[in-house]
XYZ file of C-alpha atoms in Angstrom:
435
model
C 79.382 118.446 107.308
C 77.026 118.145 104.435
C 76.214 114.562 103.050
C 77.858 115.403 99.791
C 81.066 116.350 101.194
C 81.163 113.241 103.395
C 80.646 111.097 100.232
C 83.333 113.056 98.496
C 85.890 112.681 101.268
C 85.103 108.826 101.417
C 85.540 108.449 97.848
C 88.856 110.270 97.585
C 90.028 108.738 100.606
C 89.444 105.161 99.349
C 90.906 106.062 96.195
C 94.246 107.209 97.958
C 94.061 104.192 100.251
C 94.152 101.872 96.984
C 96.714 103.859 95.286
C 99.025 103.225 98.158
C 98.012 99.727 98.740
C 99.760 97.709 96.295
C 100.633 94.011 96.222
C 103.840 94.510 98.045
C 101.772 96.139 100.844
C 99.830 92.768 101.228
C 102.978 90.533 101.236
C 104.951 92.493 103.468
C 103.154 92.817 106.779
C 102.506 89.032 107.467
C 106.174 87.899 107.336
C 106.739 90.932 109.805
C 104.248 89.492 112.306
C 105.703 85.958 111.851
C 109.295 87.197 112.729
C 108.381 89.565 115.681
C 105.791 87.087 117.388
C 104.433 88.666 120.642
C 106.020 92.107 119.890
C 103.968 92.259 116.560
C 102.371 95.624 117.974
C 105.902 97.189 118.178
C 106.603 96.010 114.686
C 103.265 97.860 113.445
C 104.499 101.098 115.437
C 107.619 101.122 113.316
C 105.811 100.147 110.154
C 103.262 102.730 110.612
C 105.835 105.568 110.626
C 107.562 104.691 107.279
C 104.584 103.169 105.627
C 101.693 105.280 106.573
C 102.874 108.555 108.334
C 105.825 109.342 105.765
C 103.278 109.013 102.673
C 100.756 111.119 104.320
C 103.515 113.674 104.641
C 104.325 113.605 101.095
C 100.724 114.562 100.341
C 100.738 117.410 102.821
C 104.085 118.680 101.392
C 102.817 118.928 98.147
C 99.409 120.740 99.286
C 101.446 123.358 101.427
C 103.499 123.958 98.092
C 100.963 124.057 95.687
C 99.009 121.406 93.570
C 101.698 119.541 91.978
C 105.037 117.870 92.688
C 106.817 120.206 90.709
C 105.680 122.909 92.964
C 107.321 121.162 95.923
C 110.589 120.989 93.606
C 110.482 124.765 93.469
C 111.604 124.845 96.991
C 114.828 123.885 95.933
C 115.537 124.655 92.405
C 113.032 124.501 89.480
C 115.319 122.495 87.324
C 116.593 120.134 89.855
C 112.977 119.681 91.074
C 111.993 118.815 87.682
C 114.873 116.450 87.300
C 113.864 114.985 90.704
C 110.313 114.529 89.567
C 111.193 112.931 86.389
C 113.308 110.173 88.140
C 110.780 109.422 90.535
C 107.882 109.024 87.894
C 110.042 106.723 85.874
C 110.910 104.785 88.780
C 107.366 104.355 90.168
C 106.160 104.475 86.732
C 107.116 102.460 83.395
C 110.671 101.281 84.607
C 109.777 99.703 88.064
C 106.561 100.060 89.827
C 103.904 99.562 86.893
C 105.627 96.443 85.320
C 105.937 95.109 88.929
C 102.292 95.290 89.507
C 101.607 92.997 86.500
C 104.282 90.591 87.263
C 103.026 90.315 90.779
C 99.449 89.801 89.549
C 100.498 86.878 87.529
C 103.099 85.161 90.038
C 100.775 85.478 93.085
C 97.430 85.971 91.709
C 97.105 83.758 88.879
C 99.999 80.802 89.013
C 98.547 79.589 92.236
C 94.846 78.888 90.390
C 96.161 78.473 86.965
C 99.799 76.981 87.084
C 100.292 76.900 83.312
C 98.882 80.134 82.583
C 101.130 82.208 79.898
C 103.100 85.298 81.369
C 102.647 87.031 78.048
C 98.763 86.640 78.058
C 98.769 87.732 81.535
C 100.706 90.978 80.825
C 98.334 91.895 77.944
C 95.090 91.247 79.663
C 96.387 93.196 82.648
C 97.514 96.211 80.622
C 94.370 95.972 78.601
C 92.263 96.710 81.676
C 94.522 99.120 83.043
C 94.449 101.209 79.948
C 90.687 101.160 79.568
C 90.421 102.368 83.120
C 92.956 104.998 83.018
C 92.466 106.541 79.721
C 90.067 109.117 81.091
C 92.174 110.958 83.959
C 89.179 112.536 85.508
C 87.301 109.538 86.251
C 90.313 107.634 87.767
C 89.641 108.756 91.297
C 85.921 107.934 91.229
C 86.480 104.504 89.460
C 88.792 103.273 92.131
C 87.272 105.167 95.086
C 83.738 104.063 94.182
C 83.954 100.691 92.905
C 87.605 98.884 93.107
C 88.530 99.933 96.611
C 85.318 98.769 98.521
C 85.482 95.268 97.132
C 89.349 95.085 98.078
C 88.508 96.530 101.626
C 85.676 93.878 101.993
C 87.938 90.977 100.877
C 90.644 92.075 103.223
C 88.314 92.827 106.141
C 86.597 89.279 106.127
C 89.974 87.797 106.106
C 91.296 89.820 109.011
C 88.142 89.528 111.135
C 88.270 85.744 110.587
C 91.699 85.647 111.539
C 91.105 87.494 114.788
C 87.938 85.692 115.795
C 89.564 82.346 114.865
C 93.424 82.629 115.219
C 95.377 79.825 113.821
C 97.885 79.762 116.763
C 98.751 81.948 119.756
C 101.517 84.561 119.402
C 105.005 83.332 120.389
C 108.204 84.780 121.835
C 110.618 84.706 118.842
C 113.381 86.458 120.725
C 113.313 89.410 118.550
C 112.422 91.926 121.606
C 110.361 95.158 121.407
C 113.260 97.441 120.343
C 114.321 95.073 117.348
C 110.580 94.693 116.373
C 110.138 98.428 115.980
C 113.428 98.481 113.948
C 112.328 95.816 111.795
C 108.949 97.202 111.089
C 110.426 100.781 110.618
C 112.835 99.545 107.978
C 110.442 97.040 106.123
C 107.961 100.125 105.692
C 110.388 101.587 103.001
C 109.896 98.687 100.868
C 106.339 99.769 100.141
C 107.907 102.492 98.039
C 104.789 104.802 99.034
C 106.759 107.752 99.837
C 107.976 108.066 96.165
C 104.334 107.509 95.005
C 102.843 109.989 97.461
C 104.144 113.249 95.792
C 103.003 112.064 92.513
C 99.620 110.770 93.643
C 99.500 114.075 95.624
C 98.686 115.868 92.295
C 95.865 113.320 91.338
C 94.418 113.874 94.898
C 94.328 117.451 94.761
C 93.080 117.717 91.115
C 90.112 115.573 92.189
C 89.384 117.570 95.309
C 89.220 120.743 93.129
C 87.167 119.020 90.421
C 84.535 118.510 93.011
C 84.415 122.106 93.916
C 86.724 122.784 96.709
C 88.936 125.557 95.059
C 89.612 127.696 97.967
C 92.986 127.005 99.792
C 90.968 126.771 103.064
C 88.488 123.952 101.721
C 90.868 121.993 99.482
C 93.340 121.836 102.472
C 90.463 120.576 104.742
C 89.138 117.895 102.181
C 92.603 116.890 101.239
C 93.457 116.504 104.831
C 90.342 114.565 105.792
C 90.374 112.161 102.811
C 94.064 111.737 103.840
C 92.870 110.728 107.336
C 90.291 108.207 105.839
C 93.247 106.643 103.604
C 95.738 106.300 106.717
C 92.871 104.745 108.770
C 92.274 102.090 106.523
C 96.003 101.533 106.016
C 96.502 101.289 109.864
C 93.543 98.686 110.057
C 94.676 96.511 107.217
C 98.401 96.631 107.865
C 97.845 95.909 111.780
C 95.444 93.146 110.756
C 97.906 91.377 108.284
C 100.776 91.819 110.790
C 98.613 90.181 113.573
C 97.630 87.135 111.132
C 101.329 86.700 110.372
C 102.181 86.471 114.224
C 99.375 84.091 115.053
C 99.911 82.190 111.925
C 101.801 79.187 113.490
C 103.675 78.693 110.162
C 106.666 76.516 110.306
C 109.674 77.760 108.175
C 111.291 75.036 106.041
C 114.287 76.381 104.261
C 114.009 79.872 102.587
C 110.921 81.739 103.721
C 108.954 83.218 100.822
C 106.550 86.059 101.522
C 103.816 84.842 99.044
C 103.906 81.243 100.606
C 103.033 82.515 103.866
C 100.339 84.697 102.547
C 98.791 81.650 100.737
C 99.097 79.703 103.936
C 97.282 82.378 105.864
C 94.628 82.701 103.230
C 93.893 79.060 102.794
C 93.741 78.311 106.429
C 91.634 81.391 107.649
C 89.252 81.276 104.575
C 89.274 77.514 103.850
C 89.262 76.108 100.358
C 88.295 79.338 98.733
C 91.420 81.164 100.330
C 93.283 81.015 97.203
C 90.847 82.416 95.214
C 89.993 85.231 97.457
C 93.891 86.091 97.986
C 94.130 86.096 94.230
C 91.370 88.546 93.640
C 92.854 90.743 96.623
C 96.136 90.716 94.728
C 94.675 91.472 91.444
C 92.509 94.504 92.702
C 95.269 95.887 94.722
C 97.778 95.702 91.734
C 95.161 97.040 89.345
C 94.239 100.238 91.343
C 97.810 101.074 91.684
C 98.702 100.472 88.189
C 95.794 102.673 87.257
C 96.917 105.472 89.537
C 100.629 105.271 88.264
C 99.598 105.385 84.563
C 97.518 108.035 85.024
C 100.191 109.888 86.912
C 102.713 109.161 84.282
C 100.394 110.285 81.379
C 99.708 113.702 83.203
C 103.316 114.415 84.160
C 104.757 113.944 80.804
C 101.886 115.719 78.832
C 102.237 118.774 81.100
C 106.200 118.322 80.616
C 105.713 118.542 76.935
C 103.238 121.426 77.304
C 100.557 119.184 75.772
C 102.665 118.455 72.491
C 102.233 114.816 73.387
C 98.975 114.049 74.437
C 98.005 112.167 77.611
C 96.443 109.318 75.597
C 99.546 108.723 73.537
C 101.752 108.707 76.812
C 99.087 106.393 78.644
C 99.298 103.729 75.780
C 103.179 103.905 75.197
C 103.401 103.434 79.255
C 101.050 100.367 79.099
C 102.865 99.044 76.160
C 106.523 99.573 77.575
C 105.396 98.251 80.856
C 103.854 95.249 79.526
C 106.987 94.217 77.769
C 108.963 94.772 81.061
C 106.436 92.771 83.135
C 107.116 89.365 81.388
C 110.626 89.316 82.946
C 109.366 88.643 86.324
C 109.061 90.214 89.825
C 112.547 89.225 90.649
C 114.343 90.677 87.733
C 112.436 93.911 88.094
C 113.696 94.241 91.728
C 117.273 93.146 90.999
C 117.758 96.151 88.712
C 115.376 98.805 90.581
C 117.181 98.156 94.117
C 120.156 100.395 93.572
C 118.248 103.280 91.723
C 115.685 103.381 94.306
C 118.324 103.472 97.086
C 119.222 106.903 95.916
C 115.892 108.530 94.855
C 114.054 107.550 98.011
C 116.112 109.215 100.877
C 116.580 112.556 98.617
C 112.572 112.570 98.235
C 111.931 111.649 101.809
C 114.314 114.473 103.009
C 112.468 117.093 100.765
C 109.066 116.070 102.247
C 110.118 115.897 106.030
C 111.864 119.444 105.807
C 109.090 121.246 103.639
C 106.553 119.841 106.238
C 108.440 120.673 109.142
C 109.880 124.085 108.154
C 108.319 125.000 104.675
C 106.342 127.644 106.511
C 109.069 129.142 108.397
C 111.962 128.901 106.268
C 111.464 130.646 102.948
C 115.087 130.643 101.789
C 116.084 128.022 99.406
C 119.705 127.466 100.501
C 118.899 125.415 103.648
C 116.873 122.873 101.743
C 119.565 122.623 99.056
C 122.072 122.042 101.562
C 119.884 119.190 103.234
C 119.036 117.672 99.883
C 122.781 117.813 98.817
C 124.059 116.340 101.953
C 121.414 113.437 101.506
C 122.550 113.073 97.872
C 126.178 112.369 99.069
C 125.163 109.986 101.538
C 122.992 108.181 99.324
C 125.701 107.900 96.523
C 128.173 106.780 99.099
C 125.980 103.983 100.453
C 125.335 102.857 96.581
C 129.077 102.904 95.985
C 129.719 100.721 99.238
C 126.856 98.311 98.619
C 128.029 97.685 94.999
C 131.707 97.003 96.177
C 131.604 95.731 99.716
C 131.502 92.025 98.629
C 134.999 92.305 97.200
C 136.345 94.480 99.753
C 139.192 93.472 101.953
C 139.384 94.563 105.684
C 142.123 97.085 105.000
C 140.400 98.399 102.109
C 139.076 101.765 101.778
C 135.610 100.588 101.007
C 135.650 98.320 104.218
C 136.830 101.313 106.272
C 133.987 103.459 104.865
C 131.520 101.183 105.495
C 132.386 100.655 109.290
C 132.368 104.454 109.499
C 128.808 104.742 108.107
C 127.699 102.098 110.250
C 128.626 104.226 113.258
C 126.456 107.081 112.216
C 123.128 107.661 114.427
C 120.134 105.864 112.894
C 121.968 103.442 110.566
C 120.012 100.661 111.827
C 116.988 102.391 110.875
C 118.244 102.977 107.322
C 118.159 106.768 107.768
C 121.913 107.579 108.233
C 121.619 110.732 106.413
C 118.918 112.442 108.696
C 120.901 113.785 111.300
C 123.878 115.355 109.088
C 121.255 116.711 106.711
C 119.698 118.278 109.695
C 123.023 119.807 110.878
C 123.750 121.210 107.521
C 120.277 122.625 107.048
C 120.515 124.554 110.421
C 124.087 125.682 109.631
C 123.179 126.846 106.141
C 120.186 128.721 107.481
C 122.227 130.567 109.995
C 124.953 131.455 107.546
C 122.556 132.462 104.886
C 120.530 134.555 107.305
C 123.668 136.453 108.283
């Protein structure tokens, strides 16, 4: 392979890694390791499926369908696909994920160093930099892949290697077990939200691949796949390393365990006095790269949606301003109102991705996919209703009985109770529609 192609693949792969690797991706793995102890490798296996493989499938699903997420949505219905795309871009964009990156940077990256720092000033500074680096969409991948990601990877690699060479403690038997460790890692992988982001990032990555001259379907697929392999390899190394650091941290939990406190403890003890500064820089870079990608994706999507009547730059500026206002509210408040919304959108998107990748080239009719999506939607709405009302339900109430029934469905403990029913409906609709 030519040197130029290798450079392009590494640049795009590093950019994709940084887009996926936000602040939440740093905070989640260590606590998984702390809880699972000596069974940390089983937890990594489960986390890999939902936090690495599933998002990569999102990229492939869009690639197999076209160049944008709207092409993926056409496999069910153009209008429904557009509605779903809009809901996804709003959830991982200005309503939830973008302001969360700024809020996390303030709470985890700045406050440990400057306890009296003003959240409004932090938000303004964060989105000023984000706006400056995302105002030109054609340069986003190169900016992230060539400059920001290598620095982030170097900092994280140093901390992980130091933690492996000089572990703080030994792994302990926490009593969780192999099966439960796998399940916990599998379930925690959803919290990264990368499956939702993947179908939006796919458009940016595919556009970058085409911009570098790989326009034929064969070369475009090859370069996108290899770039994805680079990104997933980096993610696996970093996630596995952070889980291991948590498992060997020897951290004693006193009261409610906070993810940020564990991460600060590890960085300070592994890297010494400069650990807090190094972690703050990691958090800032991770949040910044994710925010740039999401702002770029939001601007591109709504500019295309309006057929260019509202320019990319106007949407980007509006997104940054709106997100800056929400970011001041803090991480907890953002998560509180985002949870139920994501609980509905996430399963629907994952269903579409899985069925397109597995059956997209074989099943050409839309009805089976619509049937699977409809089934998942019903389950998501039911779970949303139960989750909102179960606290006030009595044992003889309909909600309580409904919750008991849902818990008996296969794979409920893995947060995918919709998977088997949606597959059954997919097969039945395929058979009926074929006849």
